Coordinates of C-alpha atoms in Angstrom, one line a residue:
Chain A
M12 CA 83.1 29.7 -31.5
A13 CA 79.6 30.9 -32.6
A14 CA 79.1 34.6 -33.0
Y15 CA 77.5 36.3 -30.0
Q16 CA 73.8 36.3 -30.7
P17 CA 71.6 38.0 -28.0
I18 CA 68.2 36.3 -27.5
P19 CA 65.6 38.7 -28.9
Q20 CA 63.1 40.0 -26.3
R21 CA 60.3 38.7 -28.6
A22 CA 61.4 35.2 -27.8
Y23 CA 60.2 35.8 -24.2
Y24 CA 56.7 37.0 -25.1
K25 CA 55.3 33.5 -24.8
Y26 CA 56.6 33.2 -21.3
L27 CA 55.1 36.4 -20.0
S28 CA 51.8 36.4 -22.0
P29 CA 50.0 33.5 -20.2
S30 CA 50.2 35.4 -16.9
I31 CA 49.2 38.7 -18.4
I32 CA 46.3 37.1 -20.3
V33 CA 45.0 35.1 -17.3
L34 CA 45.3 38.1 -14.9
L35 CA 43.4 40.4 -17.3
L36 CA 40.7 37.8 -18.0
L37 CA 40.2 37.1 -14.3
T38 CA 40.0 40.8 -13.5
V39 CA 38.6 42.7 -16.5
L40 CA 35.7 40.3 -17.2
P41 CA 34.3 40.5 -13.6
V42 CA 34.4 44.3 -13.7
L43 CA 32.5 44.3 -17.0
F44 CA 30.1 41.8 -15.6
T45 CA 29.5 44.0 -12.6
L46 CA 28.7 46.9 -14.9
Y47 CA 26.1 44.7 -16.5
L48 CA 24.7 43.5 -13.2
S49 CA 24.4 47.0 -11.9
T50 CA 21.8 47.7 -14.6
S51 CA 19.7 44.6 -13.8
S52 CA 17.1 43.9 -11.2
L53 CA 18.7 40.7 -10.2
S54 CA 17.9 39.7 -6.6
F55 CA 18.4 36.3 -5.1
A56 CA 15.5 37.1 -2.7
S57 CA 13.0 37.5 -5.4
P58 CA 11.8 34.7 -7.8
R59 CA 11.2 37.2 -10.6
P60 CA 13.6 36.9 -13.5
E61 CA 16.2 39.7 -13.8
R62 CA 15.5 42.5 -16.3
F63 CA 17.2 45.6 -17.5
I64 CA 16.3 48.6 -15.4
G65 CA 18.8 51.1 -16.7
L66 CA 20.3 53.4 -14.1
R67 CA 17.5 52.9 -11.5
N68 CA 19.9 51.2 -9.1
Y69 CA 22.1 54.2 -9.2
S70 CA 19.3 56.7 -8.7
R71 CA 18.1 54.7 -5.7
L72 CA 21.6 55.0 -4.2
L73 CA 21.3 58.7 -4.0
D74 CA 18.3 58.4 -1.7
D75 CA 19.9 55.6 0.4
S76 CA 21.1 57.3 3.6
R77 CA 22.9 54.2 4.7
F78 CA 24.9 54.3 1.5
L79 CA 25.6 58.0 1.8
Q80 CA 26.7 57.5 5.4
S81 CA 29.2 54.8 4.3
I82 CA 31.2 57.2 2.2
P83 CA 32.6 59.3 5.0
V84 CA 33.2 56.2 7.0
S85 CA 35.4 54.8 4.1
A86 CA 37.2 58.1 4.0
L87 CA 37.9 58.1 7.7
F88 CA 39.2 54.5 7.6
I89 CA 41.6 55.5 4.9
V90 CA 42.8 58.8 6.2
A91 CA 43.2 58.2 9.9
P92 CA 44.8 54.7 9.9
V93 CA 47.2 55.5 7.0
A94 CA 48.3 58.8 8.5
L95 CA 48.9 57.1 11.8
Q96 CA 50.7 54.2 10.2
L97 CA 53.0 56.4 8.3
V98 CA 53.9 58.6 11.4
L99 CA 54.3 55.7 13.8
G100 CA 56.0 53.5 11.2
F101 CA 58.6 56.3 10.6
I102 CA 59.3 56.5 14.4
V103 CA 59.6 52.8 14.7
A104 CA 61.8 52.5 11.7
V105 CA 64.1 55.3 13.0
I106 CA 64.4 53.4 16.3
M107 CA 65.3 50.1 14.5
N108 CA 67.7 51.9 12.2
E109 CA 69.7 53.0 15.3
R110 CA 70.6 49.3 16.0
L111 CA 70.3 49.8 19.7
P112 CA 71.8 47.0 21.7
G113 CA 69.2 44.6 23.0
M114 CA 66.5 45.7 20.6
R115 CA 66.9 43.2 17.8
W116 CA 63.8 41.3 19.0
L117 CA 61.6 44.2 17.7
R118 CA 62.3 43.2 14.1
Y119 CA 61.0 39.7 14.8
V120 CA 58.0 40.9 16.7
L121 CA 56.9 43.1 13.8
V122 CA 56.6 40.1 11.5
A123 CA 53.6 38.7 13.4
P124 CA 51.0 41.3 12.5
M125 CA 52.1 41.2 8.9
V126 CA 51.5 37.5 8.4
I127 CA 48.6 36.6 10.7
P128 CA 45.2 36.3 9.0
P129 CA 43.3 39.6 9.2
I130 CA 40.4 37.5 10.7
V131 CA 42.7 36.6 13.6
T132 CA 43.7 40.2 14.1
G133 CA 40.0 41.1 14.2
L134 CA 39.2 38.3 16.6
T135 CA 42.1 39.1 18.9
W136 CA 41.0 42.7 19.2
R137 CA 37.4 41.8 19.5
V138 CA 38.4 39.9 22.6
M139 CA 40.6 42.7 23.8
F140 CA 37.7 45.2 23.6
T141 CA 35.2 42.8 25.2
P142 CA 34.6 43.8 28.8
K143 CA 36.1 41.4 31.4
L144 CA 37.3 38.9 28.7
G145 CA 39.7 41.5 27.2
S146 CA 42.2 43.7 28.7
V147 CA 42.1 47.1 27.0
N148 CA 40.0 48.6 29.7
Y149 CA 41.8 46.7 32.4
F150 CA 45.1 48.3 31.4
L151 CA 43.4 51.6 31.0
S152 CA 42.2 51.2 34.6
L153 CA 45.8 50.6 35.8
I154 CA 46.7 54.1 34.6
G155 CA 43.6 55.5 36.2
L156 CA 41.4 55.8 33.1
D157 CA 37.9 54.6 32.8
G158 CA 37.6 52.7 29.6
P159 CA 34.7 53.4 27.3
S160 CA 32.2 50.7 26.1
W161 CA 34.2 50.3 22.9
L162 CA 31.9 48.4 20.6
T163 CA 28.5 49.8 21.5
D164 CA 29.2 53.5 21.2
A165 CA 29.5 54.7 17.6
N166 CA 32.4 57.0 18.1
W167 CA 34.4 54.5 20.2
A168 CA 33.6 51.7 17.7
L169 CA 35.1 53.9 14.9
T170 CA 38.1 54.5 17.1
A171 CA 38.4 50.8 17.8
I172 CA 38.6 50.0 14.1
V173 CA 41.3 52.7 13.6
I174 CA 43.3 51.2 16.5
V175 CA 43.2 47.7 15.0
A176 CA 44.2 49.0 11.6
V177 CA 47.1 50.8 13.0
W178 CA 48.2 47.8 15.1
G179 CA 47.9 45.5 12.1
W180 CA 49.7 47.5 9.4
T181 CA 52.2 49.8 11.1
P182 CA 54.8 46.9 11.2
F183 CA 54.7 46.6 7.4
V184 CA 55.2 50.3 7.0
A185 CA 58.0 50.4 9.5
L186 CA 59.9 47.5 7.9
M187 CA 59.5 49.1 4.4
F188 CA 60.8 52.4 5.8
L189 CA 63.7 50.6 7.5
A190 CA 64.7 48.8 4.3
A191 CA 64.8 52.2 2.5
M192 CA 66.8 53.9 5.4
Q193 CA 69.4 51.2 5.3
S194 CA 70.2 52.1 1.7
F195 CA 70.9 55.8 2.6
P196 CA 74.6 56.7 2.2
D197 CA 76.5 57.1 5.5
E198 CA 78.4 60.1 4.0
L199 CA 75.4 62.3 4.3
Y200 CA 75.1 61.6 8.0
E201 CA 78.8 62.2 8.5
A202 CA 78.5 65.5 6.7
A203 CA 75.6 66.4 8.9
V204 CA 77.7 65.6 12.0
I205 CA 80.6 67.7 10.7
D206 CA 78.2 70.6 10.2
G207 CA 77.3 70.3 13.8
A208 CA 73.8 68.7 13.4
T209 CA 72.3 67.1 16.5
W210 CA 70.8 63.6 16.2
V211 CA 67.3 64.9 16.0
Q212 CA 68.4 67.4 13.3
S213 CA 70.0 64.7 11.2
V214 CA 66.8 62.6 11.4
R215 CA 64.7 65.7 10.4
H216 CA 67.0 67.1 7.7
V217 CA 68.7 64.0 6.3
T218 CA 66.5 60.9 6.9
L219 CA 63.1 62.4 6.3
P220 CA 63.8 64.1 2.9
L221 CA 65.5 61.0 1.6
L222 CA 62.6 58.9 2.7
K223 CA 59.9 61.1 1.1
P224 CA 59.5 59.1 -2.1
T225 CA 59.2 55.9 -0.1
V226 CA 56.6 57.5 2.2
T227 CA 54.5 58.4 -0.9
F228 CA 54.8 55.0 -2.4
I229 CA 53.9 53.1 0.8
G230 CA 51.2 55.6 1.5
I231 CA 49.6 54.8 -1.9
L232 CA 49.9 51.1 -1.3
R233 CA 48.3 51.4 2.1
T234 CA 45.6 53.7 0.9
M235 CA 44.5 51.2 -1.8
E236 CA 44.5 48.4 0.8
A237 CA 42.7 50.5 3.4
L238 CA 39.9 51.1 0.9
G239 CA 39.3 47.4 0.9
I240 CA 39.2 46.9 4.7
F241 CA 36.7 44.1 5.4
P242 CA 37.6 41.3 7.7
I243 CA 38.4 43.5 10.6
I244 CA 35.1 45.4 10.4
Y245 CA 33.2 42.1 9.8
I246 CA 34.6 40.6 13.1
V247 CA 35.2 43.6 15.4
T248 CA 32.0 45.6 14.9
A249 CA 30.1 43.8 12.1
G250 CA 29.5 47.3 10.7
G251 CA 27.7 48.4 13.9
P252 CA 26.5 49.8 16.1
A253 CA 23.7 50.8 13.7
A254 CA 25.9 50.8 10.6
A255 CA 28.2 53.4 12.2
T256 CA 31.3 51.6 11.1
E257 CA 30.1 50.5 7.7
T258 CA 32.3 51.3 4.7
V259 CA 31.2 51.5 1.1
N260 CA 32.5 48.0 0.3
F261 CA 31.1 46.6 3.6
Y262 CA 27.7 48.0 2.6
A263 CA 28.0 46.4 -0.8
Y264 CA 28.7 43.1 0.9
V265 CA 25.7 43.5 3.2
S266 CA 23.4 44.4 0.3
G267 CA 24.6 41.6 -1.9
F268 CA 24.9 38.8 0.6
S269 CA 22.6 39.6 3.5
Y270 CA 19.8 41.3 1.5
L271 CA 20.6 39.4 -1.7
K272 CA 20.0 42.5 -3.8
V273 CA 22.7 41.6 -6.4
G274 CA 21.9 44.4 -8.9
Y275 CA 21.8 47.1 -6.2
A276 CA 25.0 45.8 -4.6
S277 CA 26.7 45.8 -8.1
A278 CA 25.8 49.5 -8.4
I279 CA 27.5 50.2 -5.1
I280 CA 30.6 48.2 -6.3
V281 CA 30.7 50.4 -9.5
V282 CA 30.7 53.5 -7.3
F283 CA 33.4 51.9 -5.2
F284 CA 35.4 51.2 -8.3
F285 CA 35.3 54.8 -9.3
M286 CA 36.5 55.8 -5.8
L287 CA 39.4 53.4 -6.5
L288 CA 40.1 55.0 -9.8
L289 CA 40.3 58.4 -8.1
I290 CA 43.2 56.9 -6.1
I291 CA 44.7 54.9 -9.0
G292 CA 44.9 57.8 -11.4
P293 CA 47.3 60.0 -9.4
T294 CA 49.0 56.8 -8.2
M295 CA 49.9 55.7 -11.7
R296 CA 51.1 59.2 -12.6
F297 CA 53.4 59.2 -9.5
L298 CA 54.7 55.7 -10.2
L299 CA 55.4 56.3 -13.8
R300 CA 57.4 59.4 -12.9
N301 CA 59.3 58.1 -9.9
F302 CA 59.4 54.3 -10.1
Q303 CA 62.7 52.9 -11.3
V304 CA 63.4 49.2 -11.5
D305 CA 67.0 48.2 -11.1
D306 CA 68.1 46.6 -14.4
Chain B
M20 CA 78.7 58.1 13.5
K21 CA 75.6 59.9 14.7
R22 CA 75.7 61.7 18.0
R23 CA 72.8 61.0 20.2
S24 CA 72.2 62.4 23.7
N25 CA 71.5 60.0 26.5
I26 CA 68.0 61.4 26.9
T27 CA 67.3 60.7 23.2
T28 CA 68.6 57.2 23.7
I29 CA 66.4 56.6 26.6
C30 CA 63.4 57.9 24.7
L31 CA 64.2 55.6 21.8
Y32 CA 64.4 52.6 24.1
A33 CA 61.2 53.6 25.9
V34 CA 59.1 54.0 22.7
G35 CA 60.6 50.9 21.1
I36 CA 59.8 48.7 24.1
I37 CA 56.3 50.1 24.6
Y38 CA 55.6 49.7 20.9
G39 CA 56.9 46.1 20.9
L40 CA 54.8 45.2 23.9
A41 CA 51.7 46.8 22.3
I42 CA 52.3 44.5 19.3
L43 CA 53.0 41.4 21.4
G44 CA 50.4 42.0 24.1
P45 CA 47.2 41.1 22.2
L46 CA 48.8 38.0 20.8
V47 CA 50.0 36.8 24.2
W48 CA 46.6 37.5 25.5
I49 CA 44.8 35.3 23.0
L50 CA 47.3 32.6 23.6
L51 CA 46.7 32.7 27.4
L52 CA 42.9 32.8 26.8
A53 CA 43.2 29.6 24.7
L54 CA 44.8 27.9 27.7
K55 CA 42.3 29.1 30.3
N56 CA 39.2 27.4 31.5
A57 CA 35.9 29.2 31.4
L58 CA 36.2 30.4 35.0
D59 CA 39.7 31.8 34.6
A60 CA 38.9 33.4 31.3
F61 CA 36.4 35.8 32.9
A62 CA 38.2 36.4 36.2
Y63 CA 38.7 40.0 37.1
P64 CA 41.3 41.3 37.5
P65 CA 42.7 39.1 34.7
L66 CA 44.8 36.1 35.7
F67 CA 48.3 35.9 34.4
I68 CA 49.2 32.8 36.4
F69 CA 46.8 29.9 36.2
E70 CA 46.7 26.2 35.6
P71 CA 46.7 25.8 31.8
T72 CA 44.2 23.5 30.1
F73 CA 44.3 22.1 26.6
E74 CA 40.6 21.4 26.6
H75 CA 39.8 24.0 23.9
F76 CA 42.5 22.6 21.5
I77 CA 41.2 19.1 22.0
A78 CA 37.6 20.3 21.5
I79 CA 38.4 22.0 18.1
F80 CA 40.3 19.0 16.8
Q81 CA 37.4 16.7 17.9
D82 CA 35.1 18.9 15.8
P83 CA 34.8 17.2 12.4
E84 CA 34.0 20.6 10.8
F85 CA 37.2 22.1 12.0
R86 CA 39.3 19.2 10.8
L87 CA 37.6 19.4 7.4
A88 CA 38.3 23.2 7.3
F89 CA 42.0 22.5 8.2
A90 CA 42.3 20.0 5.4
N91 CA 40.5 22.4 3.0
S92 CA 42.8 25.3 3.9
V93 CA 45.9 23.1 3.2
V94 CA 44.5 21.9 -0.1
I95 CA 43.4 25.3 -1.3
A96 CA 46.5 27.2 -0.2
T97 CA 48.8 24.5 -1.7
G98 CA 46.8 24.3 -4.9
S99 CA 46.8 28.1 -5.3
V100 CA 50.5 28.2 -5.0
A101 CA 51.1 25.3 -7.4
L102 CA 48.8 26.7 -10.1
A103 CA 50.1 30.2 -9.6
M104 CA 53.7 29.0 -10.0
L105 CA 52.9 27.5 -13.4
F106 CA 52.1 31.0 -14.6
A107 CA 54.5 33.1 -12.5
I108 CA 57.7 31.2 -13.1
P109 CA 57.8 31.7 -16.9
A110 CA 56.6 35.2 -16.4
T111 CA 59.4 36.1 -14.0
F112 CA 61.9 34.4 -16.4
A113 CA 60.7 36.8 -19.1
I114 CA 60.7 39.9 -16.9
T115 CA 64.3 39.4 -15.8
I116 CA 65.5 40.0 -19.4
M117 CA 63.2 43.0 -19.9
R118 CA 64.7 46.4 -19.5
G119 CA 63.6 50.0 -19.0
R120 CA 60.0 50.9 -19.8
A121 CA 58.8 47.4 -20.7
R122 CA 60.0 45.9 -17.4
R123 CA 58.6 48.8 -15.4
N124 CA 55.2 48.7 -17.0
S125 CA 54.9 44.9 -16.6
L126 CA 55.8 45.1 -13.0
L127 CA 53.5 48.0 -12.2
T128 CA 50.5 46.4 -14.0
I129 CA 51.0 43.3 -12.0
L130 CA 51.4 45.2 -8.8
L131 CA 48.2 47.2 -9.5
I132 CA 46.2 44.0 -10.1
R133 CA 47.2 42.7 -6.7
M134 CA 46.4 46.0 -5.0
V135 CA 42.7 46.2 -6.2
P136 CA 40.4 45.3 -3.3
G137 CA 38.8 41.9 -3.7
M138 CA 35.4 43.3 -3.1
I139 CA 35.5 44.6 -6.7
Y140 CA 35.4 41.0 -8.0
L141 CA 33.3 39.3 -5.3
L142 CA 29.8 39.7 -6.7
P143 CA 30.5 38.8 -10.3
Y144 CA 32.4 35.7 -9.3
F145 CA 29.6 34.7 -6.9
V146 CA 26.9 35.1 -9.6
F147 CA 29.0 33.5 -12.3
Y148 CA 30.0 30.5 -10.1
S149 CA 26.4 29.9 -9.0
R150 CA 25.5 29.6 -12.7
V151 CA 28.3 27.2 -13.6
D152 CA 28.3 25.2 -10.4
L153 CA 31.7 26.3 -9.1
L154 CA 30.4 27.4 -5.7
D155 CA 31.8 25.4 -2.8
T156 CA 34.5 23.8 -4.9
H157 CA 38.3 23.9 -4.3
I158 CA 39.1 24.8 -7.8
G159 CA 36.7 27.7 -7.8
L160 CA 38.5 29.4 -5.0
I161 CA 42.0 28.5 -6.4
I162 CA 41.1 30.2 -9.7
I163 CA 40.2 33.4 -7.9
Y164 CA 43.3 33.3 -5.8
L165 CA 45.4 33.3 -9.0
I166 CA 44.6 37.1 -9.2
F167 CA 46.6 37.6 -6.1
C168 CA 49.1 34.8 -5.9
V169 CA 50.6 35.3 -9.4
P170 CA 51.5 38.9 -8.8
L171 CA 52.8 38.1 -5.3
I172 CA 55.1 35.4 -6.6
I173 CA 56.3 37.5 -9.5
W174 CA 57.1 40.4 -7.3
T175 CA 59.0 38.3 -4.7
L176 CA 60.8 36.2 -7.2
T177 CA 62.0 39.0 -9.6
P178 CA 64.8 40.4 -7.4
V179 CA 66.1 36.9 -6.6
W180 CA 66.0 35.8 -10.2
G181 CA 67.6 39.2 -11.3
A182 CA 70.8 38.1 -9.5
V183 CA 71.3 35.2 -11.9
P184 CA 73.7 36.4 -14.7
L185 CA 72.0 36.7 -18.1
E186 CA 75.2 35.2 -19.7
L187 CA 73.9 31.8 -18.6
R188 CA 71.2 32.1 -21.2
E189 CA 73.5 33.1 -24.0
S190 CA 75.9 30.2 -23.2
G191 CA 73.0 27.9 -22.9
M192 CA 71.8 28.8 -26.4
I193 CA 75.3 28.3 -27.7
D194 CA 75.3 24.8 -26.2
G195 CA 72.1 24.2 -28.1
A196 CA 69.6 24.3 -25.3
S197 CA 66.1 25.8 -26.0
L198 CA 64.8 28.6 -23.8
W199 CA 62.5 26.1 -22.0
Q200 CA 65.5 23.9 -21.2
I201 CA 67.5 26.9 -20.0
L202 CA 64.6 27.8 -17.8
Y203 CA 63.9 24.4 -16.2
L204 CA 67.3 22.8 -16.3
I205 CA 69.7 25.6 -15.7
E206 CA 68.1 28.6 -14.0
L207 CA 65.2 27.0 -11.9
P208 CA 67.6 25.1 -9.7
L209 CA 69.6 28.3 -9.1
V210 CA 66.6 30.3 -7.9
R211 CA 65.0 27.6 -5.7
V212 CA 65.3 29.6 -2.6
G213 CA 63.4 32.4 -4.3
I214 CA 60.8 29.9 -5.4
I215 CA 60.3 28.6 -1.9
A216 CA 60.2 32.1 -0.4
S217 CA 57.7 33.4 -3.0
G218 CA 55.7 30.2 -2.7
I219 CA 55.4 30.9 1.1
V220 CA 54.3 34.5 0.5
A221 CA 51.5 33.3 -1.8
F222 CA 50.7 30.4 0.6
I223 CA 50.3 32.9 3.5
F224 CA 47.9 35.0 1.3
A225 CA 45.7 32.0 0.4
W226 CA 45.8 30.6 3.9
N227 CA 44.6 34.0 5.4
E228 CA 42.1 35.0 2.7
F229 CA 38.7 35.6 4.2
L230 CA 36.3 37.5 1.9
F231 CA 36.1 35.1 -1.1
A232 CA 36.3 32.1 1.2
L233 CA 33.3 33.4 3.1
V234 CA 31.1 33.8 0.0
I235 CA 32.3 31.0 -2.3
T236 CA 32.5 28.2 0.2
R237 CA 29.6 26.5 1.9
K238 CA 29.9 23.3 3.8
K239 CA 32.2 21.1 1.7
T240 CA 35.1 23.5 1.1
V241 CA 34.9 25.9 4.1
T242 CA 38.3 27.1 5.1
L243 CA 39.8 27.9 8.5
P244 CA 39.3 31.7 8.6
V245 CA 35.6 31.0 7.8
I246 CA 35.1 28.2 10.3
I247 CA 36.4 30.3 13.1
T248 CA 33.6 32.8 12.6
R249 CA 31.1 30.0 13.1
Y250 CA 32.2 29.7 16.7
M251 CA 30.7 33.2 17.1
G252 CA 27.3 31.5 16.7
Y253 CA 24.0 32.4 18.2
E254 CA 24.3 30.5 21.4
G255 CA 26.9 32.9 22.8
Y256 CA 30.5 33.2 21.8
E257 CA 32.7 30.2 22.5
W258 CA 35.8 32.3 23.3
G259 CA 37.9 29.3 24.4
K260 CA 37.4 27.6 21.0
I261 CA 37.8 30.9 19.1
S262 CA 41.1 31.7 20.7
A263 CA 42.4 28.1 20.4
A264 CA 41.4 28.1 16.7
A265 CA 43.0 31.5 16.3
V266 CA 46.3 30.2 17.7
V267 CA 46.1 27.1 15.4
I268 CA 45.5 29.3 12.3
M269 CA 48.2 31.8 12.9
L270 CA 50.9 29.4 14.1
P271 CA 52.0 28.1 10.6
V272 CA 52.0 31.5 9.0
V273 CA 54.0 33.1 11.9
V274 CA 56.6 30.4 11.6
F275 CA 56.7 30.9 7.8
G276 CA 56.9 34.6 8.3
F277 CA 60.0 34.4 10.4
L278 CA 61.7 32.1 7.8
I279 CA 61.1 34.4 4.9
Q280 CA 61.1 37.8 6.6
R281 CA 63.9 39.1 4.3
Y282 CA 62.0 38.2 1.1
M283 CA 58.7 39.7 2.1
I284 CA 60.5 43.1 2.3
T285 CA 62.7 42.8 -0.7
G286 CA 59.8 41.9 -2.9
L287 CA 58.4 45.4 -2.6
T288 CA 61.6 47.3 -2.3
A289 CA 63.0 45.7 -5.5
G290 CA 61.8 48.5 -7.6
A291 CA 63.6 51.4 -6.1
V292 CA 61.7 54.6 -5.9
K293 CA 64.0 57.5 -6.9
G294 CA 64.0 60.8 -5.0

């Protein structure tokens, strides 16, 4: 029998490197290209050849009130939906974790918003918010409320987008939380019962602390995805009314593809990229500290 | 195990049921709307019982643009999965042997790449593609989708493949097989369930993707999520067609989603986060 000879890790490099190389090429080169474009005057609307204009696109951004307005909108569409998703997701996960008789269907229902195209989520809610055709205001009227004109009033349009984002992504959060809860040891709950804890206390003092790292991890994932919110805005409000629901990346899209100002839009993307780095920096520090892969 | 008062139990049921209905409601609504004629669609108060019509489904499938978009979506999603598999399968094979820091850093890098919003890459690809004539091509979109499909497959496949004992590789080597042979002849058949599940996860992504499809495709390669927005044209919204198209687009992914529910969750929980 041949001597036990473990295969060296080096032998596997050629299996992993094609993926890493392709992914880096496909992502790093575009980012560098964007940096280059952001210093050019390139515009598809103008026949003049592109030329180097330094940081002029960036300085113009500082005077662009529509751009400045998009920053707080981006912030709102991160903070409000993600916070609501985490809270609601926790409640739903606790309910599912109780394995109440007759509630199994909830697990299956939750899959739908996770897999349907965001564009369909947007269209569905666009219909729901449309007077007569939709039913949001009809159901509000059943409980005696007078529904607002959702998509034409700036504040209600912002609310509408938050509602759609909460509807669309809470199921993902809930199922991730549930998966984590199911791995919590029963002994801790039994000990809590022996100590005389009520059900609510055991959720508060056993489940919640154990779930904390998962909450942070999922919160980070959701935050990064929330920064990129696009199809829902595109369909439900198209950024309106009067750019009230326009995020930074949505404005970049409008500048680049409606106004065809490629150089200017690239500058917005670079700013957007730095906003992303602000989130990624702490994220990586957290993950490197707390992330453990099971070997 | 846990003591729960009756009031608590009733509250849990109430919140669970209300939440479930809030998730289902809009989807049922769009399904009903797809089956209503124009008169019933705008009836107030809304009709829950009416004579269903399939006119909108017939109308969209008689529309050559919609049929083309359907074919394009199938080609692009399938092509994306196939090409991504070529990269992701060997990569996962390698990751399963890695331990500690190397494994963690590889998985985190790959996760991070997937999480970056597509908008970051949209403009440079558009400008580059317009210069090398890749706009409105299937392969152009498939290449971009690699950025998202390869990480999705690796993340979903790693926990499944991790369950295959590493001793198989050692004994395969002793029997004189090369690493490639071990990968394709011995281990690939063992993880085929994981391949299918991760392939479906990537398929769902490519099928649903809107941003790149909106910008990179024109007439020839337009996909379903893009064509549906064209029904929101200038001559008034065609809600019947829009809701029928929405039902057609989401039906396959919802079915797929039920099939692989378990794997969608384990993919992300595979790397445990410690307290």
